[in-house]
């Protein structure tokens, strides 16, 4: 498959444990944030989003937390499974008159040990 | 099936030989964008398009061209490829302008090698 990052931060967790992936962002004017998952050989896949006026949002087995005070975003994955092994990117977005812009972070590799 | 289709998946070419990577989406999305992905640098935007005949530069546009003659297609053109354009390229699309487009849909990627 495609190598999406040879020198990415790596998080290694045991199958069944919870995973927490962190992301620091720079722009306090961001309107929303998105987490993407990228498996080997595939394009990034949307996981969950959160608007900047929210602190927490939950999906199926995933929770995103937003701390605007310290410009920090986290993705929590409950009961991590082997299929969760991938590179995870956070992205911050802006809405403006002409459209929307999205800037991606560098990514974190999640490795799930059986 | 709603999708973004890129072609080719893999391409090896020589320096200076013009090439085009095609991108097509079947979701009637207004917004389309090209990214390149390099180790340690994440996803960087090359060009984007808000709608037909409306394109603009992203963060790393040098050496690339795009066109948006119709809504579904957004080809990426390398007029004179160089080895530093060796990368993994992704096309993405999303719904219209002026509203949050939380759902970027990405293609499967094009691995380009310029020798």
PDB file of C-alpha atoms in Angstrom:
ATOM      1  CA  UNK A   1       0.000   0.000   0.000  1.00  0.00           C
ATOM      2  CA  UNK A   2       0.890   3.648  -0.118  1.00  0.00           C
ATOM      3  CA  UNK A   3       3.106   5.063   2.572  1.00  0.00           C
ATOM      4  CA  UNK A   4       1.403   8.136   3.934  1.00  0.00           C
ATOM      5  CA  UNK A   5       4.072   9.123   6.381  1.00  0.00           C
ATOM      6  CA  UNK A   6       7.373   7.549   7.321  1.00  0.00           C
ATOM      7  CA  UNK A   7       8.023   9.723  10.345  1.00  0.00           C
ATOM      8  CA  UNK A   8       4.602  10.198  11.867  1.00  0.00           C
ATOM      9  CA  UNK A   9       3.961  10.160  15.609  1.00  0.00           C
ATOM     10  CA  UNK A  10       2.754   6.690  16.451  1.00  0.00           C
ATOM     11  CA  UNK A  11       0.282   5.523  19.055  1.00  0.00           C
ATOM     12  CA  UNK A  12       0.297   1.828  19.839  1.00  0.00           C
ATOM     13  CA  UNK A  13      -2.638   0.370  21.763  1.00  0.00           C
ATOM     14  CA  UNK A  14      -3.905  -3.042  22.724  1.00  0.00           C
ATOM     15  CA  UNK A  15      -7.048  -4.311  21.037  1.00  0.00           C
ATOM     16  CA  UNK A  16     -10.029  -3.488  23.215  1.00  0.00           C
ATOM     17  CA  UNK A  17      -8.412  -0.527  24.934  1.00  0.00           C
ATOM     18  CA  UNK A  18      -9.474   3.052  24.358  1.00  0.00           C
ATOM     19  CA  UNK A  19      -7.342   5.270  22.121  1.00  0.00           C
ATOM     20  CA  UNK A  20      -6.822   9.008  22.386  1.00  0.00           C
ATOM     21  CA  UNK A  21      -5.292  10.865  19.469  1.00  0.00           C
ATOM     22  CA  UNK A  22      -4.385  14.494  19.999  1.00  0.00           C
ATOM     23  CA  UNK A  23      -4.078  17.463  17.711  1.00  0.00           C
ATOM     24  CA  UNK A  24      -2.976  21.042  18.327  1.00  0.00           C
ATOM     25  CA  UNK A  25      -4.297  23.693  15.988  1.00  0.00           C
ATOM     26  CA  UNK A  26      -3.120  27.215  15.368  1.00  0.00           C
ATOM     27  CA  UNK A  27      -6.007  29.351  14.177  1.00  0.00           C
ATOM     28  CA  UNK A  28      -8.425  30.527  16.846  1.00  0.00           C
ATOM     29  CA  UNK A  29     -10.786  31.717  14.075  1.00  0.00           C
ATOM     30  CA  UNK A  30     -11.477  28.214  12.770  1.00  0.00           C
ATOM     31  CA  UNK A  31     -15.178  27.531  12.283  1.00  0.00           C
ATOM     32  CA  UNK A  32     -15.084  23.771  12.493  1.00  0.00           C
ATOM     33  CA  UNK A  33     -12.785  20.781  12.817  1.00  0.00           C
ATOM     34  CA  UNK A  34     -12.785  17.363  11.222  1.00  0.00           C
ATOM     35  CA  UNK A  35     -11.059  14.082  11.945  1.00  0.00           C
ATOM     36  CA  UNK A  36     -10.088  11.897   8.997  1.00  0.00           C
ATOM     37  CA  UNK A  37      -8.868   8.313   8.891  1.00  0.00           C
ATOM     38  CA  UNK A  38      -6.500   7.141   6.178  1.00  0.00           C
ATOM     39  CA  UNK A  39      -5.839   3.461   5.688  1.00  0.00           C
ATOM     40  CA  UNK A  40      -2.918   2.220   3.642  1.00  0.00           C
ATOM     41  CA  UNK A  41      -3.570   2.606  -0.062  1.00  0.00           C
ATOM     42  CA  UNK A  42      -6.702   4.693   0.378  1.00  0.00           C
ATOM     43  CA  UNK A  43      -7.734   8.305   0.503  1.00  0.00           C
ATOM     44  CA  UNK A  44      -8.665  10.057   3.764  1.00  0.00           C
ATOM     45  CA  UNK A  45     -12.092   9.093   5.055  1.00  0.00           C
ATOM     46  CA  UNK A  46     -14.337  11.424   7.077  1.00  0.00           C
ATOM     47  CA  UNK A  47     -14.863  10.244  10.673  1.00  0.00           C
ATOM     48  CA  UNK A  48     -16.472  13.038  12.661  1.00  0.00           C
ATOM     49  CA  UNK A  49     -16.686  16.799  12.730  1.00  0.00           C
ATOM     50  CA  UNK A  50     -17.298  19.421  15.403  1.00  0.00           C
ATOM     51  CA  UNK A  51     -18.229  23.068  15.146  1.00  0.00           C
ATOM     52  CA  UNK A  52     -16.118  25.605  16.971  1.00  0.00           C
ATOM     53  CA  UNK A  53     -19.018  26.519  19.291  1.00  0.00           C
ATOM     54  CA  UNK A  54     -19.138  22.987  20.683  1.00  0.00           C
ATOM     55  CA  UNK A  55     -16.916  21.237  23.233  1.00  0.00           C
ATOM     56  CA  UNK A  56     -17.798  17.645  22.572  1.00  0.00           C
ATOM     57  CA  UNK A  57     -19.428  15.499  19.944  1.00  0.00           C
ATOM     58  CA  UNK A  58     -20.022  11.784  19.946  1.00  0.00           C
ATOM     59  CA  UNK A  59     -20.365   9.326  17.132  1.00  0.00           C
ATOM     60  CA  UNK A  60     -20.321   5.594  16.958  1.00  0.00           C
ATOM     61  CA  UNK A  61     -17.372   4.526  19.159  1.00  0.00           C
ATOM     62  CA  UNK A  62     -15.725   7.905  18.621  1.00  0.00           C
ATOM     63  CA  UNK A  63     -15.798  11.133  20.588  1.00  0.00           C
ATOM     64  CA  UNK A  64     -14.187  14.416  19.633  1.00  0.00           C
ATOM     65  CA  UNK A  65     -13.286  16.944  22.305  1.00  0.00           C
ATOM     66  CA  UNK A  66     -12.465  20.548  21.563  1.00  0.00           C
ATOM     67  CA  UNK A  67     -10.616  22.791  24.010  1.00  0.00           C
ATOM     68  CA  UNK A  68     -10.471  26.227  22.486  1.00  0.00           C
ATOM     69  CA  UNK A  69      -8.605  27.707  25.437  1.00  0.00           C
ATOM     70  CA  UNK A  70      -5.491  25.737  24.602  1.00  0.00           C
ATOM     71  CA  UNK A  71      -6.340  25.122  20.933  1.00  0.00           C
ATOM     72  CA  UNK A  72      -6.450  21.396  21.347  1.00  0.00           C
ATOM     73  CA  UNK A  73      -8.539  18.748  19.656  1.00  0.00           C
ATOM     74  CA  UNK A  74      -8.702  15.077  20.533  1.00  0.00           C
ATOM     75  CA  UNK A  75     -10.254  11.965  19.056  1.00  0.00           C
ATOM     76  CA  UNK A  76     -11.206   9.191  21.419  1.00  0.00           C
ATOM     77  CA  UNK A  77     -11.864   5.725  20.024  1.00  0.00           C
ATOM     78  CA  UNK A  78     -13.585   3.290  22.355  1.00  0.00           C
ATOM     79  CA  UNK A  79     -12.742  -0.415  22.356  1.00  0.00           C
ATOM     80  CA  UNK A  80     -10.119  -0.053  19.644  1.00  0.00           C
ATOM     81  CA  UNK A  81     -10.202  -2.743  16.991  1.00  0.00           C
ATOM     82  CA  UNK A  82      -7.584  -3.947  14.480  1.00  0.00           C
ATOM     83  CA  UNK A  83      -9.583  -2.243  11.743  1.00  0.00           C
ATOM     84  CA  UNK A  84      -8.910   1.085  13.441  1.00  0.00           C
ATOM     85  CA  UNK A  85      -5.232   0.846  12.533  1.00  0.00           C
ATOM     86  CA  UNK A  86      -4.598   3.789  10.233  1.00  0.00           C
ATOM     87  CA  UNK A  87      -3.226   7.310  10.081  1.00  0.00           C
ATOM     88  CA  UNK A  88      -5.531   9.907  11.620  1.00  0.00           C
ATOM     89  CA  UNK A  89      -5.550  13.549  10.555  1.00  0.00           C
ATOM     90  CA  UNK A  90      -7.206  16.496  12.162  1.00  0.00           C
ATOM     91  CA  UNK A  91      -8.246  19.382   9.939  1.00  0.00           C
ATOM     92  CA  UNK A  92      -9.443  22.882  10.737  1.00  0.00           C
ATOM     93  CA  UNK A  93     -11.862  24.688   8.510  1.00  0.00           C
ATOM     94  CA  UNK A  94     -13.178  28.144   7.809  1.00  0.00           C
ATOM     95  CA  UNK A  95     -16.418  29.294   6.272  1.00  0.00           C
ATOM     96  CA  UNK A  96     -16.354  32.555   4.359  1.00  0.00           C
ATOM     97  CA  UNK A  97     -18.343  34.307   1.670  1.00  0.00           C
ATOM     98  CA  UNK A  98     -16.708  32.584  -1.257  1.00  0.00           C
ATOM     99  CA  UNK A  99     -16.703  29.139   0.272  1.00  0.00           C
ATOM    100  CA  UNK A 100     -14.875  26.915   2.698  1.00  0.00           C
ATOM    101  CA  UNK A 101     -11.238  26.138   3.361  1.00  0.00           C
ATOM    102  CA  UNK A 102      -9.680  23.176   5.110  1.00  0.00           C
ATOM    103  CA  UNK A 103      -6.114  22.818   6.415  1.00  0.00           C
ATOM    104  CA  UNK A 104      -4.782  19.453   7.549  1.00  0.00           C
ATOM    105  CA  UNK A 105      -2.489  18.547  10.406  1.00  0.00           C
ATOM    106  CA  UNK A 106       0.453  16.198   9.988  1.00  0.00           C
ATOM    107  CA  UNK A 107      -1.254  13.014  11.170  1.00  0.00           C
ATOM    108  CA  UNK A 108      -0.809  10.318  13.822  1.00  0.00           C
ATOM    109  CA  UNK A 109      -0.376   6.642  13.086  1.00  0.00           C
ATOM    110  CA  UNK A 110      -2.512   4.336  15.252  1.00  0.00           C
ATOM    111  CA  UNK A 111      -1.312   0.757  15.566  1.00  0.00           C
ATOM    112  CA  UNK A 112      -3.593  -1.765  17.248  1.00  0.00           C
ATOM    113  CA  UNK A 113      -1.948  -4.814  18.753  1.00  0.00           C
ATOM    114  CA  UNK A 114      -4.046  -8.000  18.823  1.00  0.00           C
TER     115      UNK A 114
ATOM    116  CA  UNK B   1     -22.214   4.886  -5.389  1.00  0.00           C
ATOM    117  CA  UNK B   2     -21.143   8.413  -4.471  1.00  0.00           C
ATOM    118  CA  UNK B   3     -17.455   8.729  -5.164  1.00  0.00           C
ATOM    119  CA  UNK B   4     -14.492  10.678  -6.414  1.00  0.00           C
ATOM    120  CA  UNK B   5     -12.596   8.845  -9.133  1.00  0.00           C
ATOM    121  CA  UNK B   6      -8.980   9.566  -9.956  1.00  0.00           C
ATOM    122  CA  UNK B   7      -6.944   8.153 -12.792  1.00  0.00           C
ATOM    123  CA  UNK B   8      -4.396   6.757 -13.050  1.00  0.00           C
ATOM    124  CA  UNK B   9      -3.651   5.161  -9.646  1.00  0.00           C
ATOM    125  CA  UNK B  10       0.024   4.858 -10.463  1.00  0.00           C
ATOM    126  CA  UNK B  11       2.140   6.763 -12.960  1.00  0.00           C
ATOM    127  CA  UNK B  12       5.852   6.816 -13.681  1.00  0.00           C
ATOM    128  CA  UNK B  13       7.015   9.477 -16.097  1.00  0.00           C
ATOM    129  CA  UNK B  14      10.139  11.306 -17.181  1.00  0.00           C
ATOM    130  CA  UNK B  15      11.092  14.871 -16.446  1.00  0.00           C
ATOM    131  CA  UNK B  16       9.466  17.350 -18.796  1.00  0.00           C
ATOM    132  CA  UNK B  17       6.809  15.092 -20.279  1.00  0.00           C
ATOM    133  CA  UNK B  18       3.407  16.706 -19.849  1.00  0.00           C
ATOM    134  CA  UNK B  19       0.827  14.683 -17.980  1.00  0.00           C
ATOM    135  CA  UNK B  20      -2.733  14.989 -16.742  1.00  0.00           C
ATOM    136  CA  UNK B  21      -4.317  13.324 -13.741  1.00  0.00           C
ATOM    137  CA  UNK B  22      -8.072  13.172 -14.073  1.00  0.00           C
ATOM    138  CA  UNK B  23     -10.608  13.605 -11.292  1.00  0.00           C
ATOM    139  CA  UNK B  24     -14.353  13.120 -11.557  1.00  0.00           C
ATOM    140  CA  UNK B  25     -17.117  13.224  -8.938  1.00  0.00           C
ATOM    141  CA  UNK B  26     -20.713  12.045  -9.270  1.00  0.00           C
ATOM    142  CA  UNK B  27     -22.219  13.937  -6.305  1.00  0.00           C
ATOM    143  CA  UNK B  28     -22.923  17.243  -8.054  1.00  0.00           C
ATOM    144  CA  UNK B  29     -20.496  18.926  -5.657  1.00  0.00           C
ATOM    145  CA  UNK B  30     -19.544  22.509  -6.339  1.00  0.00           C
ATOM    146  CA  UNK B  31     -16.204  22.482  -4.546  1.00  0.00           C
ATOM    147  CA  UNK B  32     -13.245  20.424  -5.743  1.00  0.00           C
ATOM    148  CA  UNK B  33      -9.624  20.450  -4.678  1.00  0.00           C
ATOM    149  CA  UNK B  34      -6.260  18.821  -5.294  1.00  0.00           C
ATOM    150  CA  UNK B  35      -3.829  17.883  -2.522  1.00  0.00           C
ATOM    151  CA  UNK B  36      -0.411  16.351  -2.491  1.00  0.00           C
ATOM    152  CA  UNK B  37       0.756  14.200   0.379  1.00  0.00           C
ATOM    153  CA  UNK B  38       4.424  13.837   1.275  1.00  0.00           C
ATOM    154  CA  UNK B  39       6.089  12.145   4.259  1.00  0.00           C
ATOM    155  CA  UNK B  40       6.309  14.507   7.200  1.00  0.00           C
ATOM    156  CA  UNK B  41       4.393  17.261   5.408  1.00  0.00           C
ATOM    157  CA  UNK B  42       0.831  15.976   5.564  1.00  0.00           C
ATOM    158  CA  UNK B  43      -1.749  17.033   3.001  1.00  0.00           C
ATOM    159  CA  UNK B  44      -1.028  20.289   1.207  1.00  0.00           C
ATOM    160  CA  UNK B  45      -3.492  21.974  -1.088  1.00  0.00           C
ATOM    161  CA  UNK B  46      -2.396  22.616  -4.671  1.00  0.00           C
ATOM    162  CA  UNK B  47      -5.448  24.198  -6.300  1.00  0.00           C
ATOM    163  CA  UNK B  48      -9.144  24.386  -5.590  1.00  0.00           C
ATOM    164  CA  UNK B  49     -12.294  25.269  -7.457  1.00  0.00           C
ATOM    165  CA  UNK B  50     -15.467  26.802  -6.033  1.00  0.00           C
ATOM    166  CA  UNK B  51     -17.478  26.096  -9.160  1.00  0.00           C
ATOM    167  CA  UNK B  52     -17.293  25.801 -12.938  1.00  0.00           C
ATOM    168  CA  UNK B  53     -14.688  28.174 -14.381  1.00  0.00           C
ATOM    169  CA  UNK B  54     -13.686  29.328 -10.891  1.00  0.00           C
ATOM    170  CA  UNK B  55     -10.279  28.131  -9.706  1.00  0.00           C
ATOM    171  CA  UNK B  56      -7.705  29.456  -7.268  1.00  0.00           C
ATOM    172  CA  UNK B  57      -4.268  28.620  -5.945  1.00  0.00           C
ATOM    173  CA  UNK B  58      -3.768  26.658  -2.775  1.00  0.00           C
ATOM    174  CA  UNK B  59      -0.607  26.471  -0.718  1.00  0.00           C
ATOM    175  CA  UNK B  60       1.699  24.796  -3.260  1.00  0.00           C
ATOM    176  CA  UNK B  61       0.495  25.678  -6.800  1.00  0.00           C
ATOM    177  CA  UNK B  62       3.885  26.045  -8.526  1.00  0.00           C
ATOM    178  CA  UNK B  63       4.328  23.659 -11.434  1.00  0.00           C
ATOM    179  CA  UNK B  64       0.645  22.736 -11.649  1.00  0.00           C
ATOM    180  CA  UNK B  65      -2.396  23.827 -13.623  1.00  0.00           C
ATOM    181  CA  UNK B  66      -6.056  22.951 -13.307  1.00  0.00           C
ATOM    182  CA  UNK B  67      -9.239  23.527 -15.224  1.00  0.00           C
ATOM    183  CA  UNK B  68     -12.923  23.312 -14.355  1.00  0.00           C
ATOM    184  CA  UNK B  69     -14.870  23.353 -17.580  1.00  0.00           C
ATOM    185  CA  UNK B  70     -17.657  21.213 -16.184  1.00  0.00           C
ATOM    186  CA  UNK B  71     -18.883  20.572 -12.685  1.00  0.00           C
ATOM    187  CA  UNK B  72     -17.942  16.925 -12.385  1.00  0.00           C
ATOM    188  CA  UNK B  73     -14.342  17.091 -13.660  1.00  0.00           C
ATOM    189  CA  UNK B  74     -11.268  18.775 -12.231  1.00  0.00           C
ATOM    190  CA  UNK B  75      -8.086  17.599 -13.977  1.00  0.00           C
ATOM    191  CA  UNK B  76      -4.613  18.331 -12.610  1.00  0.00           C
ATOM    192  CA  UNK B  77      -2.057  19.192 -15.277  1.00  0.00           C
ATOM    193  CA  UNK B  78       1.708  19.065 -14.963  1.00  0.00           C
ATOM    194  CA  UNK B  79       3.076  20.853 -18.023  1.00  0.00           C
ATOM    195  CA  UNK B  80       6.709  19.963 -17.352  1.00  0.00           C
ATOM    196  CA  UNK B  81       6.980  17.518 -14.441  1.00  0.00           C
ATOM    197  CA  UNK B  82      10.082  17.549 -12.270  1.00  0.00           C
ATOM    198  CA  UNK B  83      11.351  15.008  -9.715  1.00  0.00           C
ATOM    199  CA  UNK B  84      10.210  17.221  -6.805  1.00  0.00           C
ATOM    200  CA  UNK B  85       6.652  16.611  -7.957  1.00  0.00           C
ATOM    201  CA  UNK B  86       6.998  12.943  -7.110  1.00  0.00           C
ATOM    202  CA  UNK B  87       4.225  12.519  -4.559  1.00  0.00           C
ATOM    203  CA  UNK B  88       0.875  11.011  -3.685  1.00  0.00           C
ATOM    204  CA  UNK B  89      -1.958  13.130  -5.053  1.00  0.00           C
ATOM    205  CA  UNK B  90      -5.552  13.275  -3.857  1.00  0.00           C
ATOM    206  CA  UNK B  91      -8.585  14.895  -5.383  1.00  0.00           C
ATOM    207  CA  UNK B  92     -11.462  15.860  -3.085  1.00  0.00           C
ATOM    208  CA  UNK B  93     -14.921  17.325  -3.473  1.00  0.00           C
ATOM    209  CA  UNK B  94     -17.598  18.743  -1.196  1.00  0.00           C
ATOM    210  CA  UNK B  95     -20.949  20.520  -1.208  1.00  0.00           C
ATOM    211  CA  UNK B  96     -21.399  24.169  -2.061  1.00  0.00           C
ATOM    212  CA  UNK B  97     -20.076  27.459  -0.992  1.00  0.00           C
ATOM    213  CA  UNK B  98     -21.055  29.520   2.001  1.00  0.00           C
ATOM    214  CA  UNK B  99     -22.078  26.571   4.139  1.00  0.00           C
ATOM    215  CA  UNK B 100     -19.919  24.264   6.190  1.00  0.00           C
ATOM    216  CA  UNK B 101     -18.722  21.468   3.968  1.00  0.00           C
ATOM    217  CA  UNK B 102     -17.937  19.057   6.711  1.00  0.00           C
ATOM    218  CA  UNK B 103     -17.898  16.139   4.332  1.00  0.00           C
ATOM    219  CA  UNK B 104     -14.907  16.244   2.017  1.00  0.00           C
ATOM    220  CA  UNK B 105     -14.918  13.106  -0.116  1.00  0.00           C
ATOM    221  CA  UNK B 106     -11.500  11.999  -1.298  1.00  0.00           C
ATOM    222  CA  UNK B 107     -10.423   9.929  -4.241  1.00  0.00           C
ATOM    223  CA  UNK B 108      -8.198   6.885  -3.800  1.00  0.00           C
ATOM    224  CA  UNK B 109      -5.037   8.715  -4.758  1.00  0.00           C
ATOM    225  CA  UNK B 110      -2.534   8.828  -7.603  1.00  0.00           C
ATOM    226  CA  UNK B 111       1.049   7.837  -6.912  1.00  0.00           C
ATOM    227  CA  UNK B 112       3.221   9.856  -9.300  1.00  0.00           C
ATOM    228  CA  UNK B 113       6.929   9.224  -9.777  1.00  0.00           C
ATOM    229  CA  UNK B 114       8.962  11.591 -11.950  1.00  0.00           C
ATOM    230  CA  UNK B 115      12.397  10.291 -12.942  1.00  0.00           C
TER     231      UNK B 115
END
